[in-house]
Coordinates of C-alpha atoms (C1' of nucleotides) in Angstrom, one line a residue:
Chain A
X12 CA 28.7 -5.1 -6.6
X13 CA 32.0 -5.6 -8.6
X14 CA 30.4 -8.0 -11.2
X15 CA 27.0 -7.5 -12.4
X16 CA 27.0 -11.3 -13.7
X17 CA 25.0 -14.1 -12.0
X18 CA 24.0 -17.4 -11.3
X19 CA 21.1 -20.0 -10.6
X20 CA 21.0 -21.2 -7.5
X21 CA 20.6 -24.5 -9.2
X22 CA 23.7 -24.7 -10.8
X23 CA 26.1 -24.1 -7.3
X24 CA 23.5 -26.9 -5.9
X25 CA 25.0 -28.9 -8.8
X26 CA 28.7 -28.9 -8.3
X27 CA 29.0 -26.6 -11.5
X28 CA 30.6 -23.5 -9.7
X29 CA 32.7 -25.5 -6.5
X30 CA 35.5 -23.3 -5.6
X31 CA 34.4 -20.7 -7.9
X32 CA 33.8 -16.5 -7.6
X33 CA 30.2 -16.5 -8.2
X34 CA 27.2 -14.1 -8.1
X35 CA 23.4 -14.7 -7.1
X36 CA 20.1 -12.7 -6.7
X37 CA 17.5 -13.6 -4.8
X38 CA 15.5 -13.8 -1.5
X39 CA 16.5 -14.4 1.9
X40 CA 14.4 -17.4 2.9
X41 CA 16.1 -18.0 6.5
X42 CA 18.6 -16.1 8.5
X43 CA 20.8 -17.4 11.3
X44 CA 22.7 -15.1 13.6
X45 CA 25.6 -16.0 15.6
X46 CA 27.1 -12.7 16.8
X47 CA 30.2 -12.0 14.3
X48 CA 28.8 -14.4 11.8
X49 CA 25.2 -14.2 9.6
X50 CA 24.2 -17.4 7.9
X51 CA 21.5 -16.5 5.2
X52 CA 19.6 -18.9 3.1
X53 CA 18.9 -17.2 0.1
X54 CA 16.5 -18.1 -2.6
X55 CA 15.6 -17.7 -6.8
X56 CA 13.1 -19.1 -8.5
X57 CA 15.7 -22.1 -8.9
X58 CA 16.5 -23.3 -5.5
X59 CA 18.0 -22.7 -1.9
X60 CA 21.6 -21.8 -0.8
X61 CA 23.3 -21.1 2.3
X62 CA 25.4 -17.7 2.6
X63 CA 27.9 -17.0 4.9
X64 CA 28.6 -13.7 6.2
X65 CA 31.4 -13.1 8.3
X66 CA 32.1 -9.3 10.2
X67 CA 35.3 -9.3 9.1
X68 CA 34.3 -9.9 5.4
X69 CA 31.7 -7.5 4.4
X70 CA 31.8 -4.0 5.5
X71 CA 27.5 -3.4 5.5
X72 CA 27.5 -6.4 8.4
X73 CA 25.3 -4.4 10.6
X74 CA 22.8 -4.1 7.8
X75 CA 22.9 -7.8 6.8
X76 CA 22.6 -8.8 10.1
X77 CA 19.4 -7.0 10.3
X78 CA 18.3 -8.1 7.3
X79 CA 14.6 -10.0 7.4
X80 CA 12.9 -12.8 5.7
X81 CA 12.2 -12.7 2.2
X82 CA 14.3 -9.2 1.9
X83 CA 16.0 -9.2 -1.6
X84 CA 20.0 -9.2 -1.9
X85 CA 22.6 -9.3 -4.6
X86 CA 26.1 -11.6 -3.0
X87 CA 28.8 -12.5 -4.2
X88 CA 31.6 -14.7 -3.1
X89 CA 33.4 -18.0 -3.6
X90 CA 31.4 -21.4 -3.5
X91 CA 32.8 -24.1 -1.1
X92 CA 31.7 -27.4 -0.5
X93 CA 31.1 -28.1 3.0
X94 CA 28.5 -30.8 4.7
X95 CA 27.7 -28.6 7.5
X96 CA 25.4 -26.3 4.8
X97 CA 22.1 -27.3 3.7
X98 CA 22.7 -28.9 0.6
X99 CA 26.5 -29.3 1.0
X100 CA 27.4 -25.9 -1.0
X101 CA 28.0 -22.5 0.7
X102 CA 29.0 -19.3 -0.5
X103 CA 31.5 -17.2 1.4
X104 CA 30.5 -14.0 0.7
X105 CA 32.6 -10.9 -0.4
X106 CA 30.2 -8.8 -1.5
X107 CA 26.5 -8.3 -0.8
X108 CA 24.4 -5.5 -1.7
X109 CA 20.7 -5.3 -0.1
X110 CA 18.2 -4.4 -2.8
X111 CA 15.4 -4.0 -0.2
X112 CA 15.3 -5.0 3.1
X113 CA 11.8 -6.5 3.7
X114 CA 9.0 -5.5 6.4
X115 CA 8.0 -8.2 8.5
X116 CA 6.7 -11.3 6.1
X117 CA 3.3 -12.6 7.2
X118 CA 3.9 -16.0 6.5
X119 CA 6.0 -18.0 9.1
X120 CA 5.8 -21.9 9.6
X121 CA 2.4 -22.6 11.3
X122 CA 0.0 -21.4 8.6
X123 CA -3.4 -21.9 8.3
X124 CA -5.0 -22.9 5.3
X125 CA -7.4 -19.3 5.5
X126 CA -3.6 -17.4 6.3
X127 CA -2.6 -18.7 3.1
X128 CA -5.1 -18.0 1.2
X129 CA -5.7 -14.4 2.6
X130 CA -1.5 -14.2 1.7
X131 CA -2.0 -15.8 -1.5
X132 CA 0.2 -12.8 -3.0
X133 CA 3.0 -14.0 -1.1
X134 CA 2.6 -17.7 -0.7
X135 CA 3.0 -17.8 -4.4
X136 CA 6.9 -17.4 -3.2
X137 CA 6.9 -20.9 -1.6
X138 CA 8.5 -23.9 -3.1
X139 CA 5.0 -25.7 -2.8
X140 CA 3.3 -23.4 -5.0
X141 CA 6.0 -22.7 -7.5
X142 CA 6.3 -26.8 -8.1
X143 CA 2.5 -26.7 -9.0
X144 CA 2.5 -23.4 -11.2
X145 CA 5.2 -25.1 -13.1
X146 CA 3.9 -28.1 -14.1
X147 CA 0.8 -26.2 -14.7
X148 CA 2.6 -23.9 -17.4
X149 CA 3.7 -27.3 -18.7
X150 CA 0.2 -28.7 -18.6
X151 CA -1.0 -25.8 -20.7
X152 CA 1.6 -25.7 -23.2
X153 CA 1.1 -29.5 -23.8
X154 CA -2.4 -29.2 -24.5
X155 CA -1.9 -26.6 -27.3
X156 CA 1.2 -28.7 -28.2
X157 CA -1.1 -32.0 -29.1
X158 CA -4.2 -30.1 -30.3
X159 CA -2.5 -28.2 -33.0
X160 CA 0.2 -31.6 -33.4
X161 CA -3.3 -33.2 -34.3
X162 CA -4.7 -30.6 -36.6
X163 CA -6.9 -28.8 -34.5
X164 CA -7.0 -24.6 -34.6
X165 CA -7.6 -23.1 -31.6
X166 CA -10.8 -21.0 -31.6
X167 CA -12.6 -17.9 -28.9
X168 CA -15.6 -18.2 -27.9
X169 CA -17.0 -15.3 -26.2
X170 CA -16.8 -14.5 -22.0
X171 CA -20.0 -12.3 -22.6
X172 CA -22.9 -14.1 -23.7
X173 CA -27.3 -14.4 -23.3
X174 CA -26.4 -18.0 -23.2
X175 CA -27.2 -20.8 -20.3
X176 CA -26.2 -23.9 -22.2
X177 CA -27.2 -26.0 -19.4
X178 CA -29.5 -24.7 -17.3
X179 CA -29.5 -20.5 -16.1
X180 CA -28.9 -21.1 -12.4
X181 CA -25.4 -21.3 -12.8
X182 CA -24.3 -18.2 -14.2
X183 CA -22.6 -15.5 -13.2
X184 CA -25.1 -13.0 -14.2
X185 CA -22.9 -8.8 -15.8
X186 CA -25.2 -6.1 -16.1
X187 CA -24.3 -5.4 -20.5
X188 CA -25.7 -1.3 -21.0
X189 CA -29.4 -2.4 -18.5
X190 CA -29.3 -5.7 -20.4
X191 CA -28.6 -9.1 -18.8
X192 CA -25.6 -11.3 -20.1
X193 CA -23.8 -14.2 -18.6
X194 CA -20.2 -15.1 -17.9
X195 CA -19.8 -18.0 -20.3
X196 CA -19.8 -21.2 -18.8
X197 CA -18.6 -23.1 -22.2
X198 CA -17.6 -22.6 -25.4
X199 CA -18.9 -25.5 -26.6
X200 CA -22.3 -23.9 -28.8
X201 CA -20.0 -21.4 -29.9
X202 CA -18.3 -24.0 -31.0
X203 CA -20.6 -25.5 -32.8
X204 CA -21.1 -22.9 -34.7
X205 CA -17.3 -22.7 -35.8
X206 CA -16.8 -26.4 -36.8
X207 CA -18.8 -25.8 -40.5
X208 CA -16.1 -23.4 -41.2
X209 CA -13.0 -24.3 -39.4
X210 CA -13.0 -28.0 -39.1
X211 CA -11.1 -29.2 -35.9
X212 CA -11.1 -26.6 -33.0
X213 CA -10.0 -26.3 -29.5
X214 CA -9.5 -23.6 -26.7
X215 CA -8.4 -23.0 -23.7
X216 CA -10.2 -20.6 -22.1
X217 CA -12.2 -19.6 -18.6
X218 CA -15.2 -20.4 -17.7
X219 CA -17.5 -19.3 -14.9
X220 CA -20.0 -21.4 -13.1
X221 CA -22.1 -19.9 -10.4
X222 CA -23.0 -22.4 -8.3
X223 CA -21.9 -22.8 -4.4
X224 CA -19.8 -26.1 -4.4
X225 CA -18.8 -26.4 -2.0
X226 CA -15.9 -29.3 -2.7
X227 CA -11.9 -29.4 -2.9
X228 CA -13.1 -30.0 -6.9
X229 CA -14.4 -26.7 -8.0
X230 CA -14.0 -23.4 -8.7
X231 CA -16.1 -20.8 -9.5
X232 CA -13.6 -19.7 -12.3
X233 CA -11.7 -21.9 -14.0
X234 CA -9.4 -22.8 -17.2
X235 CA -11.6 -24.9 -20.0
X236 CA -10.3 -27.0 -22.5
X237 CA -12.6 -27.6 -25.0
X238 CA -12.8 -29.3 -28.1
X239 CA -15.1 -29.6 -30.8
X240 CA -15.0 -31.9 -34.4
X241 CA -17.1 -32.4 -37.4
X242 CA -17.4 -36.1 -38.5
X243 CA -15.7 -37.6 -35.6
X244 CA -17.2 -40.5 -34.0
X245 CA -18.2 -41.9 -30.6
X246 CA -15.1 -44.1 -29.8
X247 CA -12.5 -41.6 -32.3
X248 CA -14.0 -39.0 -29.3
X249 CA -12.5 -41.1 -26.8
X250 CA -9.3 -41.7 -28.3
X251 CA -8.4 -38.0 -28.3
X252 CA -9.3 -37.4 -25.1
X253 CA -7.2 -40.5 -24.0
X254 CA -4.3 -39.0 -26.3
X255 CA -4.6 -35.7 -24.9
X256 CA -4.2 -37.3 -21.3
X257 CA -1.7 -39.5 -21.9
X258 CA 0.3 -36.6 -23.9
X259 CA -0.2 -34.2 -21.1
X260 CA 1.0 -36.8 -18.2
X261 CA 4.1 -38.1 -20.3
X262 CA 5.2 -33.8 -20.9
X263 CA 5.1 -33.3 -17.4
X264 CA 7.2 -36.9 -16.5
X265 CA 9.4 -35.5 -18.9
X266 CA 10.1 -31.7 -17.8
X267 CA 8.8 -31.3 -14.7
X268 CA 10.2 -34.5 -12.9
X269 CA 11.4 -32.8 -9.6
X270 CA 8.5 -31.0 -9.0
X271 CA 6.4 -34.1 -9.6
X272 CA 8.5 -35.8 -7.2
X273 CA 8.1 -33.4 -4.7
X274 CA 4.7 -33.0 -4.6
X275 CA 3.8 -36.4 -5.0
X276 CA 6.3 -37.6 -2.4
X277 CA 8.2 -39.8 -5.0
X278 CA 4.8 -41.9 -6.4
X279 CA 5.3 -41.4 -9.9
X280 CA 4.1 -44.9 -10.4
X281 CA 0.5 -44.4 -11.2
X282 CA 1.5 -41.7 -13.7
X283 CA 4.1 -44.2 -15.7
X284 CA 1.4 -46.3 -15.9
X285 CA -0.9 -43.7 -17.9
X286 CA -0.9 -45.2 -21.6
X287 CA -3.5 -45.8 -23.5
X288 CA -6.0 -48.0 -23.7
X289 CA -7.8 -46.4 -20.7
X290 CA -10.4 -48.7 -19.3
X291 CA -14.3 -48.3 -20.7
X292 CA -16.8 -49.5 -19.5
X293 CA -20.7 -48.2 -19.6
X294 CA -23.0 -46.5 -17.2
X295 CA -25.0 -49.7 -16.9
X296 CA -22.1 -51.8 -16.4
X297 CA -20.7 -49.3 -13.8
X298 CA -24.1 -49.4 -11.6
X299 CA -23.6 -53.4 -11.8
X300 CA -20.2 -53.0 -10.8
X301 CA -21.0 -50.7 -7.8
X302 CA -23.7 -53.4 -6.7
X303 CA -21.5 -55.8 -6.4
X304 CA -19.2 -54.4 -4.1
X305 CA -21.8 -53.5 -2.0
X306 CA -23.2 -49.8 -2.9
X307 CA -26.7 -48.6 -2.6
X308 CA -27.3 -47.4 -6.3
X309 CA -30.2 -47.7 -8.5
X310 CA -30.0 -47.6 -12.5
X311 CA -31.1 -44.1 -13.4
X312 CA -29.6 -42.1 -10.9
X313 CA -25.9 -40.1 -11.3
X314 CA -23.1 -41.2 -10.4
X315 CA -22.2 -39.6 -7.3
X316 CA -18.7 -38.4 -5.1
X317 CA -18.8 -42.1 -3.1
X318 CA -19.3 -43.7 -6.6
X319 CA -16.9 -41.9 -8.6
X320 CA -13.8 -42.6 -5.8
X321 CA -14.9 -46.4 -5.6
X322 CA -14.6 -46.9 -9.5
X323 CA -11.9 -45.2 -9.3
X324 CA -10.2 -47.5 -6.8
X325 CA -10.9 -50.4 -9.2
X326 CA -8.7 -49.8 -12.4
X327 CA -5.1 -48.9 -12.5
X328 CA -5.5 -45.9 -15.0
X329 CA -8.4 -43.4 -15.9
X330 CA -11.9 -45.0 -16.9
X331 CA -14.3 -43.9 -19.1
X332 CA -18.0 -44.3 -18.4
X333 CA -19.9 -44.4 -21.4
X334 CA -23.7 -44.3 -22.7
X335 CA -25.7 -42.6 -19.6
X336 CA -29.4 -42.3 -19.8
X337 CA -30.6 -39.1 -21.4
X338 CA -32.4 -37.7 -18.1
X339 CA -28.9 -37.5 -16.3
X340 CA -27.2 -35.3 -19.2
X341 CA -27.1 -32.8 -21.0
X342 CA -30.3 -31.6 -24.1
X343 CA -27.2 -31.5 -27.0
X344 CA -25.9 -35.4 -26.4
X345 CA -26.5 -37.5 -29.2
X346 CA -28.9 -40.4 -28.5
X347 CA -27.0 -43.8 -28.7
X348 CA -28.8 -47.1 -30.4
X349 CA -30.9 -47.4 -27.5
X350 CA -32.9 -44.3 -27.6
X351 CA -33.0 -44.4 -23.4
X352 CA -28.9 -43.7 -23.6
X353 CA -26.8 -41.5 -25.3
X354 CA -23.5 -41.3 -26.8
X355 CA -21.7 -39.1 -23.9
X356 CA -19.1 -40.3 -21.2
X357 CA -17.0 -38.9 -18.0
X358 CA -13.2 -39.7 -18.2
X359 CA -13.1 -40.2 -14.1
X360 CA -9.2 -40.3 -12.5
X361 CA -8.7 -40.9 -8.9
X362 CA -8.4 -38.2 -6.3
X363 CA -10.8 -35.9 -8.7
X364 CA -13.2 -37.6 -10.0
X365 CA -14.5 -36.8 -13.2
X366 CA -11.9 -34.9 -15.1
X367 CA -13.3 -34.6 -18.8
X368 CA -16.7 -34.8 -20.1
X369 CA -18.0 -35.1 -23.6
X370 CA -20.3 -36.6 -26.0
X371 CA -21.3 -36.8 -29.3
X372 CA -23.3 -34.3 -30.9
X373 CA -27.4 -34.7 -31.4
X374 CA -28.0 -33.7 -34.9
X375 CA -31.5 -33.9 -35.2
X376 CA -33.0 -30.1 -34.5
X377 CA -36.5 -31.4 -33.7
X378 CA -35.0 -33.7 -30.7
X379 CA -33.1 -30.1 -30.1
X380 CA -36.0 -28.2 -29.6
X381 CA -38.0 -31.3 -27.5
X382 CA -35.1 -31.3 -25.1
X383 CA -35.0 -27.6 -24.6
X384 CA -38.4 -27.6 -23.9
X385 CA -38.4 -29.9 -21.7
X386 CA -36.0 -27.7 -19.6
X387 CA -38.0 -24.6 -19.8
X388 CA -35.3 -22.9 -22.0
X389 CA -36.2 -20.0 -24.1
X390 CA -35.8 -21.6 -27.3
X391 CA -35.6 -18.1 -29.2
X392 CA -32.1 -17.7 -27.7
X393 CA -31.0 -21.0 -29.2
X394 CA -32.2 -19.8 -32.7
X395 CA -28.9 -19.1 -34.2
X396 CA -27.8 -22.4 -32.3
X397 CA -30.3 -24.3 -34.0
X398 CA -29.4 -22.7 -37.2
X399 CA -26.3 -25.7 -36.8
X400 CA -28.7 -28.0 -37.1
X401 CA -30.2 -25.7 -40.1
X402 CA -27.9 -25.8 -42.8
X403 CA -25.6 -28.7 -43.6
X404 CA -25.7 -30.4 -40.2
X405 CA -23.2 -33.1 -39.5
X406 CA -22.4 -35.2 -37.0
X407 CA -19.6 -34.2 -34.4
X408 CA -18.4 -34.4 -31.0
X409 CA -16.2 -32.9 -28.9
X410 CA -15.5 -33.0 -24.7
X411 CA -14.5 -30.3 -21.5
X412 CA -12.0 -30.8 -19.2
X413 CA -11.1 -29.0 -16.3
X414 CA -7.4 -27.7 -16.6
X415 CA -6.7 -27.6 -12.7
X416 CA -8.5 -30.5 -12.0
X417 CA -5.9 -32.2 -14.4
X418 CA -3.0 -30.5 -12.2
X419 CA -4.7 -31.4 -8.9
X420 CA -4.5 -35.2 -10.6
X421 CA -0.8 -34.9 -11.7
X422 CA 0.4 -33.2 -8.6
X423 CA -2.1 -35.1 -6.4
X424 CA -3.4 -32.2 -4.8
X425 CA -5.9 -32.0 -1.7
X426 CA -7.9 -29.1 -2.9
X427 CA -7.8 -27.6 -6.3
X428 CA -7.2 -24.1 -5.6
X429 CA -3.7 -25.0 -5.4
X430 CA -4.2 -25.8 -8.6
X431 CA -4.3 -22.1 -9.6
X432 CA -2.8 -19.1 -8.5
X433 CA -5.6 -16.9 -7.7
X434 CA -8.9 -19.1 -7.0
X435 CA -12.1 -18.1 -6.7
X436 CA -14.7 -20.2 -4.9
X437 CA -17.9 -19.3 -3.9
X438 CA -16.7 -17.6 -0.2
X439 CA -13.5 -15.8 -2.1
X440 CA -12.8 -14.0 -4.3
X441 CA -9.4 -11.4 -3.0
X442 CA -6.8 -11.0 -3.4
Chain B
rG6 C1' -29.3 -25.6 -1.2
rC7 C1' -28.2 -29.2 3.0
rC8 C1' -25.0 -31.1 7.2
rG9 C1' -20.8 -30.2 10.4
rU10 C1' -16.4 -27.6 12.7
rC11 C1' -14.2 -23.3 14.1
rG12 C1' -13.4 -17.7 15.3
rU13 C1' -8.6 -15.7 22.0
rA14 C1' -1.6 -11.5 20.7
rG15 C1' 1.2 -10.4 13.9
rC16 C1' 1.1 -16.3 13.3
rU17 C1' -0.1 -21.3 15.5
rC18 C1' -2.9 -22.5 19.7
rA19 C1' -4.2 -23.6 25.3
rG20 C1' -7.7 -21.7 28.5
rU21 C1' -15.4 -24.9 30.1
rG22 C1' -18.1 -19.3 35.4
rG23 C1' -13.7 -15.8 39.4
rU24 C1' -7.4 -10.6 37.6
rA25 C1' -5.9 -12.8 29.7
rG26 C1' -1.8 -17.4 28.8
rA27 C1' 2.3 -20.3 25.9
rG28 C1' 5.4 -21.1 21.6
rC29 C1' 6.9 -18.6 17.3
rA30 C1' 7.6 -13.7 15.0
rC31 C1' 9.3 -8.7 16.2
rU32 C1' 12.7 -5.2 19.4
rC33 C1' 17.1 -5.0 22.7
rG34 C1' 21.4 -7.7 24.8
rG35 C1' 25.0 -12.1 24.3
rC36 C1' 27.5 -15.7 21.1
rU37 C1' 32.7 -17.0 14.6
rG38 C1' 29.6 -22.9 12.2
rU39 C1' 24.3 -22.2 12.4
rU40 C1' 20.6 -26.1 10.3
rA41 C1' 12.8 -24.1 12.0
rA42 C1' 20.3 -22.1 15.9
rC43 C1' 20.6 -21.2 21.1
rC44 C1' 20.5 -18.2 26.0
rG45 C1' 18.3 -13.7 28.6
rA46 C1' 14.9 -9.6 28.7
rG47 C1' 11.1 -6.7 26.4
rC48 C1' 6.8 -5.4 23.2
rG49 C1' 2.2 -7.4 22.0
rG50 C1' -5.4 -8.3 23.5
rU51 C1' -12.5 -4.7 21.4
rC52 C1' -11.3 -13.1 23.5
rA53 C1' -15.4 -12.0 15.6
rC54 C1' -19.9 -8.8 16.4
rC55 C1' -24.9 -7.8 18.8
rG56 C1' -28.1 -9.1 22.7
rG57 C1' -29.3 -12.2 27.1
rU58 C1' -28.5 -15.1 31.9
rU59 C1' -25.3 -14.2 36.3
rC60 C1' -22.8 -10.7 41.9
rG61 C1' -19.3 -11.9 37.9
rA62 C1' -18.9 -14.4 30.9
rA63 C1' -13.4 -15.8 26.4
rU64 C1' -16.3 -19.7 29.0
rC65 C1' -23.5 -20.6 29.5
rC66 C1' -28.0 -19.2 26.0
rG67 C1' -30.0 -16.7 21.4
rG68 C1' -28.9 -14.2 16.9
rU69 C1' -25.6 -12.1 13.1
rC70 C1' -21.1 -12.2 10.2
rG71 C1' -16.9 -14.7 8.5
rA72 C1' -13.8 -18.9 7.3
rC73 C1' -12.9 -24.0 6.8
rG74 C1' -14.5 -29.4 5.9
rG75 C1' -18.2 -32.8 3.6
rC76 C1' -22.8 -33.8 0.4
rG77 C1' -25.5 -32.3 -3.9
rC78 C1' -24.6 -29.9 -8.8
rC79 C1' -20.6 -30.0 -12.5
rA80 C1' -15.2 -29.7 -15.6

RNA sequence: GCCGUCGUAGCUCAGUGGUAGAGCACUCGGCUGUUAACCGAGCGGUCACCGGUUCGAAUCCGGUCGACGGCGCCA
């Protein structure tokens, strides 16, 4: 090449280099061969041109010519705008310098979904999966942004832990030196544990369940954001996870607008309209609700897919379900005034489901130890746990949610292992 | 854990008892304005695996494995 000095594809796409000498680097996506003429559409990680190769311009023709899909190339050559190309700009190239001329790709236009996913290496290339790992960086970056915006430090948990938090038959079991651990499946008693020292603390981490759902909602690995605060109350709780939502949807309206567009096929609507107050109403009031419209539930029993996706369909914006009966949650929830409910809810979105989940804290170590007990946990584990409870204990709170569910939501996603590059589900686990 | 669908060429699929097929990809030839280019030719198979029924099985039966979809469980 004469000129070692490039551009983003973007920028020709834009008008800013018309009638300009210009270099790119990047990808052929498509080739087109007319005899004495190659047309090749090349890609960066910023968009799609057409180049135009012509024998009498470029003396490696031959080569070029050959050249297959997704083989990497270095062009330059004047931009011209011209409505026969693909996106109205062409370069006429003058100079082009194969980098390396690809092997056959794998991935063509029919794909299945189990092609892709064996090609997961290479379908990360596509235009689909680059518009979702972008706003995904974005979705992580905002969360730290309004965490640490709102005082919070971000604190690590262990991976490796004897832990089961809720319930062993979940966990991902590592053999540590003979002895059993567990892939963690929370931070959260970790957490706990942190809050007497640190104050305000959050993470974003990964977390491991073990268990063979088999939904387009989970993932046997996936990104945690956790929180945990001393002093904060019930209905403060829900605030910040409203904030954090609202926070996280308005970043990615703001920088990733395109890609948002793209994979939601233009309906941004629903996500303009994400502001708080979010909608709350209570378990008891949800069952009601569901009665009406003509569901078989009973009082007591969880919520399940069917009832989720029909409250959903109700309310313009997330809704938070509030005070569940203690049998259906979790042994650390704080009991709520009515000692048959406790202070926990489920921040449900459409499409998903139940994207965040969080309670306040119960303080009490004797209700503790009842509740472990009830669940056949080995309290002795918990000891250092209960020690919380031991020394000082306050009241806090704090809530989960599920990173890629939160992406499947914003980029309104069929399955959530788009949601990340590399998924693991209970029947994968390569590449 | 439960229910269901599927497995045939590199990819996407057709083929329901009688010699294994198509489109795309790839290779070769043609073409100076293509838009998933087009035209002609060629290459390409352990019909997932094991067993059974039958003169004969991709096809029917039993089992195994794998993947996908849904429920439950959860974030």
């Amino acid at each position: 090449m004469a000129e070692e000095r490039f551009t983003n594809i973007k920028e020709i796409l834009d008008g800013q280099h018309t009638g300009k000498e210009i270099g790119i680097r990047g990808w052929v996506h498509r080739t087109r061969n007319i005899g004495k003429m190659v047309f090749l559409n090349v890609r960066d990680p910023t968009g799609v041109v057409q180049a135009m190769v012509s024998s009498d311009a470029v003396e490696s023709f031959e080569e070029v010519k050959a050249l297959l899909v997704e083989s990497s190339v270095k062009l330059q050559g004047e931009v011209i705008e011209d409505k026969r190309a693909p996106g109205g700009f062409e370069i006429r190239v003058s100079d082009i310098e194969i980098v390396h001329a690809a092997d056959v790709f794998p991935i063509q236009e029919d794909q299945s979904v189990e092609h892709l996913l064996e090609n997961r290496h290479l379908w990360l290339r596509s235009t689909y999966m680059r518009d979702i790992l972008t706003v995904r960086s974005t979705v992580f970056g905002a969360i730290h942004e309004y965490f640490r915006d709102n005082g919070y430090k971000e604190f690590q948990s262990p991976i490796l832990t004897p832990l089961a938090c809720e319930g062993g038959s979940t966990l991902f079991p590592v053999d540590y030196f003979d002895d059993e651990v567990y892939l963690a499946q929370s931070w959260q008693l970790y957490a706990e544990a942190a809050i007497f020292g640190l104050g305000n603390i959050y993470t974003i981490a990964p977390s491991f369940r073990a268990e063979k759902s088999r939904t387009s909602r989970h993932l046997t690995e996936y990104w945690h954001a956790e929180v945990e605060a001393p002093w904060l109350q019930f209905d403060e709780l829900l605030e910040l996870a409203e904030g954090m939502v609202c926070h996280v949807t308005k970043k990615v309206l703001e920088q990733d607008a395109d890609e948002i567009k793209n994979l939601r096929e233009g309906d941004i609507e629903y996500l303009e309209k994400v502001k708080p107050p979010f909608h709350r109403i209570t378990y008891e009031e949800a069952i009601s609700i569901l009665q009406k419209s003509g569901m078989d539930v009973e009082y007591g029993a969880d919520l399940g897919t069917p009832h989720e996706r029909e409250l959903t369909k109700i309310y313009d914006k997330p809704v938070f379900v509030t005070h569940y009966p203690k049998e259906i949650k979790a042994f650390y929830m704080k009991r709520a005034e009515d000692d048959s409910k406790v202070l926990g809810f489920d921040l449900l979105v459409p499409n998903v489901g139940e994207l965040i989940g969080g309670s306040e804290r119960e303080t009490s170590i004797d209700s503790l130890e009842e509740r472990l007990k009830e669940e056949d946990e080995d309290t002795s584990i918990y000891s250092w746990f209960l020690d919380t409870r031991r020394y000082g204990s306050v009241p806090h709170a704090g809530f989960g949610l599920g990173v890629e569910r939160l992406v499947m939501w914003l980029c309104d996603l069929e399955h959530i292992r788009d949601a990340i590059p590399f998924p693991r589900t209970p029947s994968r686990y390569r590449p």
